[in-house]
Coordinates of C-alpha atoms in Angstrom, one line a residue:
X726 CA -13.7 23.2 14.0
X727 CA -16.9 23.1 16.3
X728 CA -17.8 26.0 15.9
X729 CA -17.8 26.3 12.5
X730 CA -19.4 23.1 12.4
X731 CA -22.4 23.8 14.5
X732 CA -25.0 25.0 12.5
X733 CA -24.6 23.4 9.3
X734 CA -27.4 21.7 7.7
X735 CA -27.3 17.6 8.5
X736 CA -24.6 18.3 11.5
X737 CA -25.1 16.8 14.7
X738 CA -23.7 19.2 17.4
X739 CA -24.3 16.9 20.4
X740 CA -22.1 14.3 18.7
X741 CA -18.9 16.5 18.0
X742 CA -17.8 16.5 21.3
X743 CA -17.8 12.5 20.8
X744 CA -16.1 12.7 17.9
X745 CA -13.8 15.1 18.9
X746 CA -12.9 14.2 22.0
X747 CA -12.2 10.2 21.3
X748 CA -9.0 9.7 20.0
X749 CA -9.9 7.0 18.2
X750 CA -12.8 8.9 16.0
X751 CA -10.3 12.3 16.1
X752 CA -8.0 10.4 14.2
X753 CA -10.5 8.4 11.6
X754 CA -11.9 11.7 10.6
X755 CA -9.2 14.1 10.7
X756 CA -7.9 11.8 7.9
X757 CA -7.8 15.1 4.6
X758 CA -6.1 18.1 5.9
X759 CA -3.6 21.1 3.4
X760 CA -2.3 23.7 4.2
X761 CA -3.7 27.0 2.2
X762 CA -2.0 29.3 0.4
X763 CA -2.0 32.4 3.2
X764 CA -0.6 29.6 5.8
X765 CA -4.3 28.6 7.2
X766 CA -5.4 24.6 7.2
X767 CA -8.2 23.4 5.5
X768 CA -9.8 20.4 7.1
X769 CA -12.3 18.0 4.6
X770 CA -14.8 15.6 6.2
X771 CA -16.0 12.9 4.5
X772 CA -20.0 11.9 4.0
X773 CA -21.1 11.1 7.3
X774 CA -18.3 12.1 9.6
X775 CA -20.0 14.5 11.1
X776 CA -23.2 14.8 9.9
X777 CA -26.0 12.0 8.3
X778 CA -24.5 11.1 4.8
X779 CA -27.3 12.5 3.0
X780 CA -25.9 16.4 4.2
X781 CA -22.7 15.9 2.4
X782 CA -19.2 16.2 3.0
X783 CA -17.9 19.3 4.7
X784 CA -14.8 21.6 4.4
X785 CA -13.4 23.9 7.5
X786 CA -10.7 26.2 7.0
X787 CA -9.1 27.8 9.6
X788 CA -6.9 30.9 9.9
X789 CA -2.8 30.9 10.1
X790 CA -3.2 32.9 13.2
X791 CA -5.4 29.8 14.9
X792 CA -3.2 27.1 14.0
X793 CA 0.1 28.4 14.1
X794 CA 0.8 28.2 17.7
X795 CA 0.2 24.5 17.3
X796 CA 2.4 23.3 14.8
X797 CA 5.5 21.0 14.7
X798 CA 8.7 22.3 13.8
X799 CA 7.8 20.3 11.2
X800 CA 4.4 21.6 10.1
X801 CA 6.2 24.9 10.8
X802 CA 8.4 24.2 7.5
X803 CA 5.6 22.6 5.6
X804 CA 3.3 25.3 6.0
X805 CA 6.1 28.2 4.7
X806 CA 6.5 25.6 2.0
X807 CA 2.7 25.8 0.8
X808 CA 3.1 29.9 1.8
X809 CA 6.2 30.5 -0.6
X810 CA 7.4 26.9 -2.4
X811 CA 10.8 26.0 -2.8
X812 CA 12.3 23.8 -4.6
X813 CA 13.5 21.3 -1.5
X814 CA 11.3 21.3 1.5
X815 CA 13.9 20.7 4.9
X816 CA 12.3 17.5 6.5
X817 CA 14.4 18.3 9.2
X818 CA 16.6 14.8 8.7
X819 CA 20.0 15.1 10.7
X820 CA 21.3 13.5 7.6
X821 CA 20.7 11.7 4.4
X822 CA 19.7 8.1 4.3
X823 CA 21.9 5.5 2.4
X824 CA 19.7 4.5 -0.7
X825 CA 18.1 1.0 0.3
X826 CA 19.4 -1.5 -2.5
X827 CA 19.0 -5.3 -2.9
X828 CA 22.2 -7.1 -2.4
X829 CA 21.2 -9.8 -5.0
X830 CA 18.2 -9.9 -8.0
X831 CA 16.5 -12.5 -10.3
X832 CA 16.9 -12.8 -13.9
X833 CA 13.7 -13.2 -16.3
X834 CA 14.1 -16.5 -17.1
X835 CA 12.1 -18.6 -15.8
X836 CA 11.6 -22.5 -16.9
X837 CA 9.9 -24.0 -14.6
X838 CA 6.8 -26.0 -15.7
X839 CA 3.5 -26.0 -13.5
X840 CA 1.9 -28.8 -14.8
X841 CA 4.8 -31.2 -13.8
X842 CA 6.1 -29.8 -10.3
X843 CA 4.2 -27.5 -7.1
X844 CA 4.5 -24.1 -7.3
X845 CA 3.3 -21.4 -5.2
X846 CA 2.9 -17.9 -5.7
X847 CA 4.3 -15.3 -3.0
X848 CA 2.7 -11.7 -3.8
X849 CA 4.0 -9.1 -1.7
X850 CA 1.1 -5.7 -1.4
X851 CA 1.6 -2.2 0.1
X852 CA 5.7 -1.5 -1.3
X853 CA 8.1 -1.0 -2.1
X854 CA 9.3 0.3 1.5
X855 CA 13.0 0.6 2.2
X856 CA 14.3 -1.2 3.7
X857 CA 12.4 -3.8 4.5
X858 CA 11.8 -4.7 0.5
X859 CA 15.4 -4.4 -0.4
X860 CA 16.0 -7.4 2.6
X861 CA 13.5 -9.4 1.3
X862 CA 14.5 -9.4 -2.7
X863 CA 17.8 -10.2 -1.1
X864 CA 15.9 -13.7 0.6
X865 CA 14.3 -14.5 -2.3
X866 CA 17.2 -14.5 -5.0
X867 CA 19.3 -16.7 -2.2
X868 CA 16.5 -19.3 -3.1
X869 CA 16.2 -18.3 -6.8
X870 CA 12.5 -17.3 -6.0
X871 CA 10.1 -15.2 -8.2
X872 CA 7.4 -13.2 -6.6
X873 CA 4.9 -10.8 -7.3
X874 CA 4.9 -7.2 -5.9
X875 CA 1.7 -5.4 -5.9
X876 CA 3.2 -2.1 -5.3
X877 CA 1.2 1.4 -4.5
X878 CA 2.6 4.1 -7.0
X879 CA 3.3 6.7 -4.5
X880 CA 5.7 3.9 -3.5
X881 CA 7.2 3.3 -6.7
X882 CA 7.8 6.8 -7.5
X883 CA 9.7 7.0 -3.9
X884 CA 11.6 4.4 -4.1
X885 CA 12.2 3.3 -8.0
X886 CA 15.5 1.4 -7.6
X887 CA 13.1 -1.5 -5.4
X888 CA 11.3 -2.4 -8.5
X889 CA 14.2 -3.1 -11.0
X890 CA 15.2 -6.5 -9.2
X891 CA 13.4 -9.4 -11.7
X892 CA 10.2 -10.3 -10.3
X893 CA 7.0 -9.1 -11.4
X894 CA 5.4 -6.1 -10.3
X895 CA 1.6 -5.3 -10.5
X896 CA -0.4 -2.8 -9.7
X897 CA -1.8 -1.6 -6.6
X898 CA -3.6 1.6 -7.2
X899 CA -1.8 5.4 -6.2
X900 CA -2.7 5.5 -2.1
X901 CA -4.6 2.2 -1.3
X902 CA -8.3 3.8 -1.9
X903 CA -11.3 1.1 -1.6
X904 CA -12.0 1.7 -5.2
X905 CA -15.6 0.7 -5.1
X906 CA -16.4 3.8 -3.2
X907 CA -14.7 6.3 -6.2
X908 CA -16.2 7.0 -9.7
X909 CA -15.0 5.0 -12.7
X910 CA -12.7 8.6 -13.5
X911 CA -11.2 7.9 -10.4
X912 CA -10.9 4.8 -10.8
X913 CA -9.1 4.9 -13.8
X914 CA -6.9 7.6 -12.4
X915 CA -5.4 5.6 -9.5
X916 CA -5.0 2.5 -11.8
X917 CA -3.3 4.9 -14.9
X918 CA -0.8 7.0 -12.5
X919 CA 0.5 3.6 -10.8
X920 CA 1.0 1.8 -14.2
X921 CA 3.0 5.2 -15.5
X922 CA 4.9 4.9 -12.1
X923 CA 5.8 1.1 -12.7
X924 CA 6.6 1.5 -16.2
X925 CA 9.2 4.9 -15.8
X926 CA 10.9 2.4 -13.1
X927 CA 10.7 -0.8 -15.3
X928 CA 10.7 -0.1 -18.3
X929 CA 7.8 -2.2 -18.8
X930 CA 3.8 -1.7 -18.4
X931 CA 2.2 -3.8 -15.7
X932 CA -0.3 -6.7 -16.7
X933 CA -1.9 -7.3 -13.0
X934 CA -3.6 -5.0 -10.1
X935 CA -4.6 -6.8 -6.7
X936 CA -7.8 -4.3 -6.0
X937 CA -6.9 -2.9 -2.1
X938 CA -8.8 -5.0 0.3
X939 CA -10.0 -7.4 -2.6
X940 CA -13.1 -4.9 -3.3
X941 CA -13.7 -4.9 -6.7
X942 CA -17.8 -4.5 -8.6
X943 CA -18.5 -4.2 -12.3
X944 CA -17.5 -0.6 -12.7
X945 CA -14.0 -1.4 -11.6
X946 CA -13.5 -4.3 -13.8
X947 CA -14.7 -2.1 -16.5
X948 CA -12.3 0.8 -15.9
X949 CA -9.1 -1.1 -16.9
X950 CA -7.7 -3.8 -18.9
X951 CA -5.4 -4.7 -16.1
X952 CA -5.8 -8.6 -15.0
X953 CA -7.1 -8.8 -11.2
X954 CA -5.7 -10.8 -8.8
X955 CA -7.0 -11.8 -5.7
X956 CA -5.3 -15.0 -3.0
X957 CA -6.0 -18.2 -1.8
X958 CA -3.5 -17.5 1.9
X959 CA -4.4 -14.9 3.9
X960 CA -1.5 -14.4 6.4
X961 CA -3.4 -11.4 7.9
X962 CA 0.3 -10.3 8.8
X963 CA -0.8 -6.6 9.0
X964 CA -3.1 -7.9 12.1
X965 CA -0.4 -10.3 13.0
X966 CA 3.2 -8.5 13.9
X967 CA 4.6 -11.8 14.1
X968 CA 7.7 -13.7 12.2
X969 CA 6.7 -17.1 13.6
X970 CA 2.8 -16.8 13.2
X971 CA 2.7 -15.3 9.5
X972 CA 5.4 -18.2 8.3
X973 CA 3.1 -20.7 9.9
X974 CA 0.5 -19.7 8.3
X975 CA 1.5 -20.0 4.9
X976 CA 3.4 -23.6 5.5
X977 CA 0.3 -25.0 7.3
X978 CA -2.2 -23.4 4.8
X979 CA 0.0 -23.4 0.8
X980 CA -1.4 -26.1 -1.5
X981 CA 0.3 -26.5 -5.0
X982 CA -0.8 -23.3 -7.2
X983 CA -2.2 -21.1 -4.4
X984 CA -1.4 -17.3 -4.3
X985 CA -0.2 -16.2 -1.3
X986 CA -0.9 -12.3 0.2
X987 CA 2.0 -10.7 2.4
X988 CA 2.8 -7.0 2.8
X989 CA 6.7 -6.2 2.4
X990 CA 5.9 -2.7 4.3
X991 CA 6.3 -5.0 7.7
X992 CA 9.8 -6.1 8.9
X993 CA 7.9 -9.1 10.3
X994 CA 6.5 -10.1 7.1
X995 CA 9.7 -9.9 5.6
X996 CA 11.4 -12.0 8.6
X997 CA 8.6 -14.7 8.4
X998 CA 10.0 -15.4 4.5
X999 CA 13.3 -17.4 4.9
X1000 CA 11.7 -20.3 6.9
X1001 CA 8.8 -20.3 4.3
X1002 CA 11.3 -20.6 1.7
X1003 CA 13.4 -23.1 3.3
X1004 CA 10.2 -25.3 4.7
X1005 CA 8.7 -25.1 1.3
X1006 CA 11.9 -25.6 -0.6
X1007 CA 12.3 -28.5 1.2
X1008 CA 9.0 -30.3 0.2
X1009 CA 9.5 -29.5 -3.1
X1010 CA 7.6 -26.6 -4.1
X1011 CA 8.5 -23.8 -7.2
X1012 CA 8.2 -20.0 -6.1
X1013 CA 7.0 -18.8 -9.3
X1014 CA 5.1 -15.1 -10.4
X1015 CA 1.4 -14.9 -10.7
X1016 CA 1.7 -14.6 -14.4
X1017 CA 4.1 -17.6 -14.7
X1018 CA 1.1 -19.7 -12.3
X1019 CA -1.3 -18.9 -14.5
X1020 CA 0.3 -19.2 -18.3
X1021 CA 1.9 -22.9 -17.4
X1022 CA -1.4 -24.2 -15.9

């Protein structure tokens, strides 16, 4: 990749070895990579990765014969895949998984009046992941909690039965893109694919996206009619892999009609949720949807 590298307009060649040889860096740009058609692997770089940001992105493709010898058994099948498709692609699994399913689910009805009694608004980003969703929709209808699940739609479309269990869903664009940085065609395209996702699973359209990472600017409130929703509690649980820390967080932090952020793609997020149901529970607080929050305030 060096070498083709060297030479291109904008393309510092005394900074590839740094780039290269830091893991750290390796992985960051090496981020975009396909197999070809006649088995080779074409490698993208983003504006700036390795060259000033004004030069463009770059592409490098290299040959079957150069990466070949250094391929998984794994890459191995994926790259005869791309060579001559199939209809199933061997993963290489000894066998296949048990479908994750909840063990209980919500009905719609909800009653409970905002106005009169705390509630709280658990929202769950990044899912649905199996199994750790199917375990936490289990929590939650032991409680008779709602929740909100701002779900990816590569997600959805993988794991469809996770989104059929009574609490809202929303959307949380197709692969978790900063959506500030794409055009509004792009925008529109993550925000369109996810809602067809949700609604072939549902049976119903979603009214809510959470933007990933909050980012949101004019052109992305403009591409959709979709409702944004952004949080009050920030358990930082992806930086926090712990049970005890991330339910702390939210019983120390909730206030009546505060929206909550959690991921349900981390066992420990999930693990944290029984004592923050029972804690809150016990002082009397509602676990309502965003949408319920917000029409009976």
């Amino acid at each position: 990749m060096k070498d083709q590298l060297k030479g291109r307009e904008g393309v510092d060649a005394a900074a590839l070895d740094g780039t290269f040889s830091d893991p750290a860096s390796r992985s960051a740009v090496l981020d975009d990579m396909a197999f070809t058609a006649d088995g080779g692997l074409r490698v993208a770089f983003d504006r700036g990765d390795v060259g000033t940001p004004a030069a463009g992105s770059y592409t490098v493709t290299l040959s079957k014969d150069t990466i070949s010898p250094w391929l998984s058994g794994l890459g191995q099948r994926v790259q005869q895949q791309t060579m001559t498709p199939s209809r199933s692609l061997d993963l290489g699994a000894p066998h296949t998984p048990t479908q994750a399913v909840p063990t209980h689910t919500a009905s719609g009805d909800d009653d409970t009046d905002c106005k009169k009694v705390k509630c709280i608004a658990l929202t769950f980003d990044d899912g649905p992941a199996a199994p750790e969703t199917a375990t936490l929709l289990t929590y939650l209808a032991q409680y008779k909690a709602r929740a909100t699940f701002f779900t990816t739609g590569q997600n959805v479309a993988a794991h469809p039965d996770l989104v059929r269990a009574g609490n809202e869903i929303g959307n949380h664009p197709w692969n978790l893109p900063d959506l500030t940085k794409l055009s509004a065609e792009q925008v529109a395209s993550q925000l369109s694919r996810t809602s067809a996702a949700i609604e072939a699973a549902t049976g119903k359209a979603p009214a809510l996206f959470r933007p990933p990472y909050g980012a949101m600017n004019t052109q992305v409130r403009a591409a959709t009619r979709l409702s944004p929703v952004l949080w009050d509690v920030d358990t930082e649980d992806w930086k926090y892999r712990d049970a005890a820390k991330v339910a702390q967080t939210v019983i120390s932090k909730a206030e009546p009609n505060d929206v909550v952020l959690m991921h349900d793609i981390h066992p420990t997020s999930v693990a944290a949720v029984p004592q923050i149901l029972r804690t809150l529970t016990a002082r009397d607080y509602h676990f309502v949807t965003v949408s319920h929050l917000r029409a009976t305030l």
